[in-house]
C-alpha atoms as a PDB file:
ATOM      1  CA  LEU A   1     130.681 279.433  57.181  1.00  0.00           C
ATOM      2  CA  GLN A   2     129.538 275.867  56.544  1.00  0.00           C
ATOM      3  CA  MET A   3     129.771 275.045  60.269  1.00  0.00           C
ATOM      4  CA  VAL A   4     127.768 278.152  61.224  1.00  0.00           C
ATOM      5  CA  ASP A   5     125.120 277.287  58.622  1.00  0.00           C
ATOM      6  CA  SER A   6     124.911 273.695  59.901  1.00  0.00           C
ATOM      7  CA  LEU A   7     124.726 274.818  63.527  1.00  0.00           C
ATOM      8  CA  LEU A   8     121.914 277.280  62.746  1.00  0.00           C
ATOM      9  CA  PHE A   9     120.067 274.636  60.721  1.00  0.00           C
ATOM     10  CA  ALA A  10     120.337 272.075  63.564  1.00  0.00           C
ATOM     11  CA  GLY A  11     119.115 274.672  66.067  1.00  0.00           C
ATOM     12  CA  LYS A  12     116.084 275.479  63.919  1.00  0.00           C
ATOM     13  CA  VAL A  13     115.294 271.775  63.522  1.00  0.00           C
ATOM     14  CA  GLN A  14     115.647 271.223  67.260  1.00  0.00           C
ATOM     15  CA  THR A  15     113.312 274.148  68.074  1.00  0.00           C
ATOM     16  CA  HIS A  16     110.816 273.067  65.371  1.00  0.00           C
ATOM     17  CA  GLN A  17     111.325 276.218  63.282  1.00  0.00           C
ATOM     18  CA  ILE A  18     112.067 273.983  60.302  1.00  0.00           C
ATOM     19  CA  GLU A  19     110.055 270.909  59.412  1.00  0.00           C
ATOM     20  CA  LEU A  20     112.047 268.179  57.710  1.00  0.00           C
ATOM     21  CA  ALA A  21     110.766 266.679  54.458  1.00  0.00           C
ATOM     22  CA  LEU A  22     111.245 262.976  55.141  1.00  0.00           C
ATOM     23  CA  GLU A  23     111.231 261.096  51.845  1.00  0.00           C
ATOM     24  CA  PRO A  24     113.099 258.260  50.128  1.00  0.00           C
ATOM     25  CA  VAL A  25     116.706 259.418  49.660  1.00  0.00           C
ATOM     26  CA  ASN A  26     119.554 257.879  47.688  1.00  0.00           C
ATOM     27  CA  VAL A  27     122.085 257.922  50.540  1.00  0.00           C
ATOM     28  CA  GLY A  28     125.002 256.983  48.276  1.00  0.00           C
ATOM     29  CA  SER A  29     124.437 260.102  46.163  1.00  0.00           C
ATOM     30  CA  VAL A  30     124.263 262.339  49.236  1.00  0.00           C
ATOM     31  CA  VAL A  31     127.452 260.787  50.656  1.00  0.00           C
ATOM     32  CA  ASN A  32     129.313 261.311  47.365  1.00  0.00           C
ATOM     33  CA  LYS A  33     128.140 264.949  47.146  1.00  0.00           C
ATOM     34  CA  VAL A  34     129.166 265.770  50.731  1.00  0.00           C
ATOM     35  CA  ILE A  35     132.559 264.118  50.250  1.00  0.00           C
ATOM     36  CA  GLU A  36     133.072 266.150  47.071  1.00  0.00           C
ATOM     37  CA  ASP A  37     132.154 269.350  48.930  1.00  0.00           C
ATOM     38  CA  MET A  38     134.610 268.503  51.743  1.00  0.00           C
ATOM     39  CA  LYS A  39     137.572 267.717  49.462  1.00  0.00           C
ATOM     40  CA  PRO A  40     139.207 271.174  49.805  1.00  0.00           C
ATOM     41  CA  LEU A  41     139.275 270.809  53.610  1.00  0.00           C
ATOM     42  CA  ALA A  42     140.467 267.209  53.301  1.00  0.00           C
ATOM     43  CA  HIS A  43     143.253 268.298  50.954  1.00  0.00           C
ATOM     44  CA  ARG A  44     144.416 270.989  53.411  1.00  0.00           C
ATOM     45  CA  HIS A  45     144.674 268.298  56.109  1.00  0.00           C
ATOM     46  CA  ALA A  46     146.277 265.698  53.781  1.00  0.00           C
ATOM     47  CA  ARG A  47     143.245 263.376  53.959  1.00  0.00           C
ATOM     48  CA  SER A  48     141.479 261.363  51.310  1.00  0.00           C
ATOM     49  CA  PHE A  49     138.518 258.989  51.318  1.00  0.00           C
ATOM     50  CA  SER A  50     138.095 255.371  50.301  1.00  0.00           C
ATOM     51  CA  THR A  51     134.368 255.081  49.664  1.00  0.00           C
ATOM     52  CA  THR A  52     132.458 251.802  49.367  1.00  0.00           C
ATOM     53  CA  ILE A  53     128.752 251.966  48.592  1.00  0.00           C
ATOM     54  CA  THR A  54     126.910 248.640  48.529  1.00  0.00           C
ATOM     55  CA  ASN A  55     125.481 247.693  45.132  1.00  0.00           C
ATOM     56  CA  GLN A  56     121.696 247.870  44.940  1.00  0.00           C
ATOM     57  CA  LEU A  57     121.595 250.155  47.994  1.00  0.00           C
ATOM     58  CA  GLU A  58     117.988 250.765  48.927  1.00  0.00           C
ATOM     59  CA  PRO A  59     116.946 254.321  49.831  1.00  0.00           C
ATOM     60  CA  ALA A  60     116.641 255.586  53.387  1.00  0.00           C
ATOM     61  CA  THR A  61     113.863 257.742  54.746  1.00  0.00           C
ATOM     62  CA  ALA A  62     115.543 261.101  55.312  1.00  0.00           C
ATOM     63  CA  ASP A  63     115.657 264.788  54.475  1.00  0.00           C
ATOM     64  CA  LYS A  64     118.483 265.474  51.978  1.00  0.00           C
ATOM     65  CA  ILE A  65     119.433 268.822  53.505  1.00  0.00           C
ATOM     66  CA  ALA A  66     119.494 267.539  57.084  1.00  0.00           C
ATOM     67  CA  LEU A  67     121.437 264.444  56.023  1.00  0.00           C
ATOM     68  CA  SER A  68     123.965 266.628  54.189  1.00  0.00           C
ATOM     69  CA  HIS A  69     124.465 268.820  57.268  1.00  0.00           C
ATOM     70  CA  ALA A  70     124.848 265.779  59.559  1.00  0.00           C
ATOM     71  CA  LEU A  71     127.377 264.118  57.234  1.00  0.00           C
ATOM     72  CA  GLY A  72     129.230 267.390  56.762  1.00  0.00           C
ATOM     73  CA  GLY A  73     129.600 267.674  60.537  1.00  0.00           C
ATOM     74  CA  ILE A  74     130.891 264.127  60.849  1.00  0.00           C
ATOM     75  CA  LEU A  75     133.333 264.554  57.952  1.00  0.00           C
ATOM     76  CA  ASP A  76     134.567 267.846  59.405  1.00  0.00           C
ATOM     77  CA  VAL A  77     135.510 266.112  62.669  1.00  0.00           C
ATOM     78  CA  VAL A  78     137.124 263.178  60.906  1.00  0.00           C
ATOM     79  CA  ILE A  79     139.158 265.397  58.574  1.00  0.00           C
ATOM     80  CA  ARG A  80     140.399 267.613  61.402  1.00  0.00           C
ATOM     81  CA  SER A  81     141.093 264.904  64.001  1.00  0.00           C
ATOM     82  CA  SER A  82     142.105 261.800  62.065  1.00  0.00           C
ATOM     83  CA  LYS A  83     145.589 260.369  62.292  1.00  0.00           C
ATOM     84  CA  SER A  84     144.898 258.423  59.076  1.00  0.00           C
ATOM     85  CA  GLU A  85     145.716 259.733  55.620  1.00  0.00           C
ATOM     86  CA  VAL A  86     142.859 257.688  54.185  1.00  0.00           C
ATOM     87  CA  VAL A  87     139.446 257.573  55.841  1.00  0.00           C
ATOM     88  CA  ASP A  88     137.220 254.594  55.001  1.00  0.00           C
ATOM     89  CA  VAL A  89     133.588 255.430  54.212  1.00  0.00           C
ATOM     90  CA  LEU A  90     131.164 252.517  54.009  1.00  0.00           C
ATOM     91  CA  VAL A  91     127.477 252.793  53.060  1.00  0.00           C
ATOM     92  CA  HIS A  92     125.509 249.565  53.399  1.00  0.00           C
ATOM     93  CA  HIS A  93     122.321 247.860  54.584  1.00  0.00           C
ATOM     94  CA  GLN A  94     122.032 246.491  58.077  1.00  0.00           C
ATOM     95  CA  GLU A  95     118.700 244.774  58.694  1.00  0.00           C
ATOM     96  CA  GLU A  96     115.986 247.402  58.110  1.00  0.00           C
ATOM     97  CA  THR A  97     118.408 250.322  58.026  1.00  0.00           C
ATOM     98  CA  VAL A  98     120.953 252.077  55.845  1.00  0.00           C
ATOM     99  CA  MET A  99     124.219 252.660  57.679  1.00  0.00           C
ATOM    100  CA  ILE A 100     126.957 255.180  56.901  1.00  0.00           C
ATOM    101  CA  THR A 101     130.206 254.409  58.727  1.00  0.00           C
ATOM    102  CA  LEU A 102     133.494 256.317  58.707  1.00  0.00           C
ATOM    103  CA  ARG A 103     136.553 254.483  60.052  1.00  0.00           C
ATOM    104  CA  ASP A 104     139.895 256.055  60.862  1.00  0.00           C
ATOM    105  CA  ASP A 105     142.660 256.260  63.459  1.00  0.00           C
ATOM    106  CA  GLY A 106     141.209 259.349  65.092  1.00  0.00           C
ATOM    107  CA  ILE A 107     140.651 260.210  68.705  1.00  0.00           C
ATOM    108  CA  HIS A 108     137.922 258.150  70.352  1.00  0.00           C
ATOM    109  CA  LEU A 109     135.358 260.074  72.395  1.00  0.00           C
ATOM    110  CA  PRO A 110     134.230 258.322  75.586  1.00  0.00           C
ATOM    111  CA  ALA A 111     130.612 257.215  75.937  1.00  0.00           C
ATOM    112  CA  GLY A 112     128.369 260.067  77.014  1.00  0.00           C
ATOM    113  CA  THR A 113     130.448 262.804  75.380  1.00  0.00           C
ATOM    114  CA  ILE A 114     127.818 263.605  72.756  1.00  0.00           C
ATOM    115  CA  ASN A 115     125.040 263.856  75.386  1.00  0.00           C
ATOM    116  CA  SER A 116     127.299 266.108  77.466  1.00  0.00           C
ATOM    117  CA  ILE A 117     127.908 268.391  74.476  1.00  0.00           C
ATOM    118  CA  ILE A 118     124.180 268.628  73.704  1.00  0.00           C
ATOM    119  CA  LYS A 119     123.384 269.472  77.338  1.00  0.00           C
ATOM    120  CA  ARG A 120     126.089 272.164  77.391  1.00  0.00           C
ATOM    121  CA  LEU A 121     124.818 273.733  74.177  1.00  0.00           C
ATOM    122  CA  GLY A 122     121.245 273.653  75.444  1.00  0.00           C
ATOM    123  CA  SER A 123     121.993 275.587  78.630  1.00  0.00           C
ATOM    124  CA  PRO A 124     122.785 279.297  78.954  1.00  0.00           C
ATOM    125  CA  GLN A 125     126.492 279.840  79.475  1.00  0.00           C
ATOM    126  CA  PRO A 126     129.247 282.130  78.230  1.00  0.00           C
ATOM    127  CA  ALA A 127     130.461 281.409  74.695  1.00  0.00           C
ATOM    128  CA  LYS A 128     133.987 280.723  75.935  1.00  0.00           C
ATOM    129  CA  GLN A 129     132.703 277.512  77.557  1.00  0.00           C
ATOM    130  CA  LEU A 130     131.241 276.086  74.373  1.00  0.00           C
ATOM    131  CA  PRO A 131     133.026 273.081  72.908  1.00  0.00           C
ATOM    132  CA  GLY A 132     135.399 273.522  69.975  1.00  0.00           C
ATOM    133  CA  THR A 133     134.642 272.815  66.335  1.00  0.00           C
ATOM    134  CA  ALA A 134     134.642 269.043  66.903  1.00  0.00           C
ATOM    135  CA  GLY A 135     132.041 269.380  69.642  1.00  0.00           C
ATOM    136  CA  LEU A 136     129.843 271.611  67.500  1.00  0.00           C
ATOM    137  CA  SER A 137     130.108 269.208  64.563  1.00  0.00           C
ATOM    138  CA  MET A 138     129.130 266.274  66.774  1.00  0.00           C
ATOM    139  CA  TYR A 139     126.226 268.316  68.158  1.00  0.00           C
ATOM    140  CA  VAL A 140     124.966 268.964  64.606  1.00  0.00           C
ATOM    141  CA  ALA A 141     125.292 265.275  63.670  1.00  0.00           C
ATOM    142  CA  ALA A 142     123.569 264.084  66.867  1.00  0.00           C
ATOM    143  CA  VAL A 143     120.651 266.543  66.683  1.00  0.00           C
ATOM    144  CA  LEU A 144     120.010 265.931  62.989  1.00  0.00           C
ATOM    145  CA  SER A 145     120.339 262.141  63.188  1.00  0.00           C
ATOM    146  CA  ASP A 146     117.738 262.185  65.964  1.00  0.00           C
ATOM    147  CA  ALA A 147     115.437 264.380  63.844  1.00  0.00           C
ATOM    148  CA  LEU A 148     115.865 261.893  60.979  1.00  0.00           C
ATOM    149  CA  ASN A 149     114.800 259.026  63.281  1.00  0.00           C
ATOM    150  CA  GLY A 150     118.342 257.735  63.015  1.00  0.00           C
ATOM    151  CA  VAL A 151     121.088 256.699  65.395  1.00  0.00           C
ATOM    152  CA  PHE A 152     124.451 258.445  65.714  1.00  0.00           C
ATOM    153  CA  GLN A 153     127.297 256.492  67.331  1.00  0.00           C
ATOM    154  CA  ILE A 154     131.015 256.751  67.951  1.00  0.00           C
ATOM    155  CA  GLN A 155     132.763 253.495  68.808  1.00  0.00           C
ATOM    156  CA  GLN A 156     136.199 251.969  68.922  1.00  0.00           C
ATOM    157  CA  VAL A 157     136.222 248.877  66.669  1.00  0.00           C
ATOM    158  CA  LYS A 158     139.387 246.795  66.199  1.00  0.00           C
ATOM    159  CA  GLY A 159     141.585 249.743  67.158  1.00  0.00           C
ATOM    160  CA  LYS A 160     139.841 252.107  64.749  1.00  0.00           C
ATOM    161  CA  ARG A 161     137.385 254.888  65.474  1.00  0.00           C
ATOM    162  CA  ALA A 162     134.034 254.137  63.846  1.00  0.00           C
ATOM    163  CA  ILE A 163     131.562 256.991  63.516  1.00  0.00           C
ATOM    164  CA  SER A 164     128.216 255.859  62.167  1.00  0.00           C
ATOM    165  CA  LEU A 165     124.862 257.270  61.219  1.00  0.00           C
ATOM    166  CA  THR A 166     122.088 254.708  60.831  1.00  0.00           C
ATOM    167  CA  LEU A 167     118.837 255.648  59.078  1.00  0.00           C
ATOM    168  CA  PRO A 168     115.588 253.737  58.560  1.00  0.00           C
ATOM    169  CA  ARG A 169     115.245 252.113  55.149  1.00  0.00           C
ATOM    170  CA  SER A 170     112.528 253.546  52.966  1.00  0.00           C
ATOM    171  CA  GLU A 171     109.731 251.313  51.813  1.00  0.00           C
ATOM    172  CA  GLN A 172     109.515 253.373  48.622  1.00  0.00           C
ATOM    173  CA  MET A 173     111.991 253.741  45.783  1.00  0.00           C
ATOM    174  CA  VAL A 174     113.670 257.010  44.866  1.00  0.00           C
ATOM    175  CA  LEU A 175     112.126 258.626  41.794  1.00  0.00           C
ATOM    176  CA  ILE A 176     114.759 260.036  39.448  1.00  0.00           C
END
């Protein structure tokens, strides 16, 4: 049900039926919450997370709900496709951005795969031709990262798959 909810949410964002509330967001808190929510799935697939969140992490400009859906999609793919028992999650600053990176020994997707998935989902075709769960999860992450003015990437770094979501840093602090 979570995947269906995320897919519907991404579709509504993409067709401008939902307007995102971009505001300063504590990315570390959102990451921790999404990881906690995904623990039952991770447990079923014998996966765990090693999470490192940079001290004094500045907020990003984002929408908490959209960010949660995007991260949930990424974590879903990593949990289901990783060859690693432990997935590294790193949240840190990089220049004027906040970057969330997941590293594992999972299957690397060739360049252009995400764009291909988005094109396929955007064109009328029989449901049997739609990509599997991994493709749908990547579609959700790509659409929502774009709506958040972020960048979604999948790379191979030092023999590891690195899936990252980069968001603009907020100029304002998060009010608690």
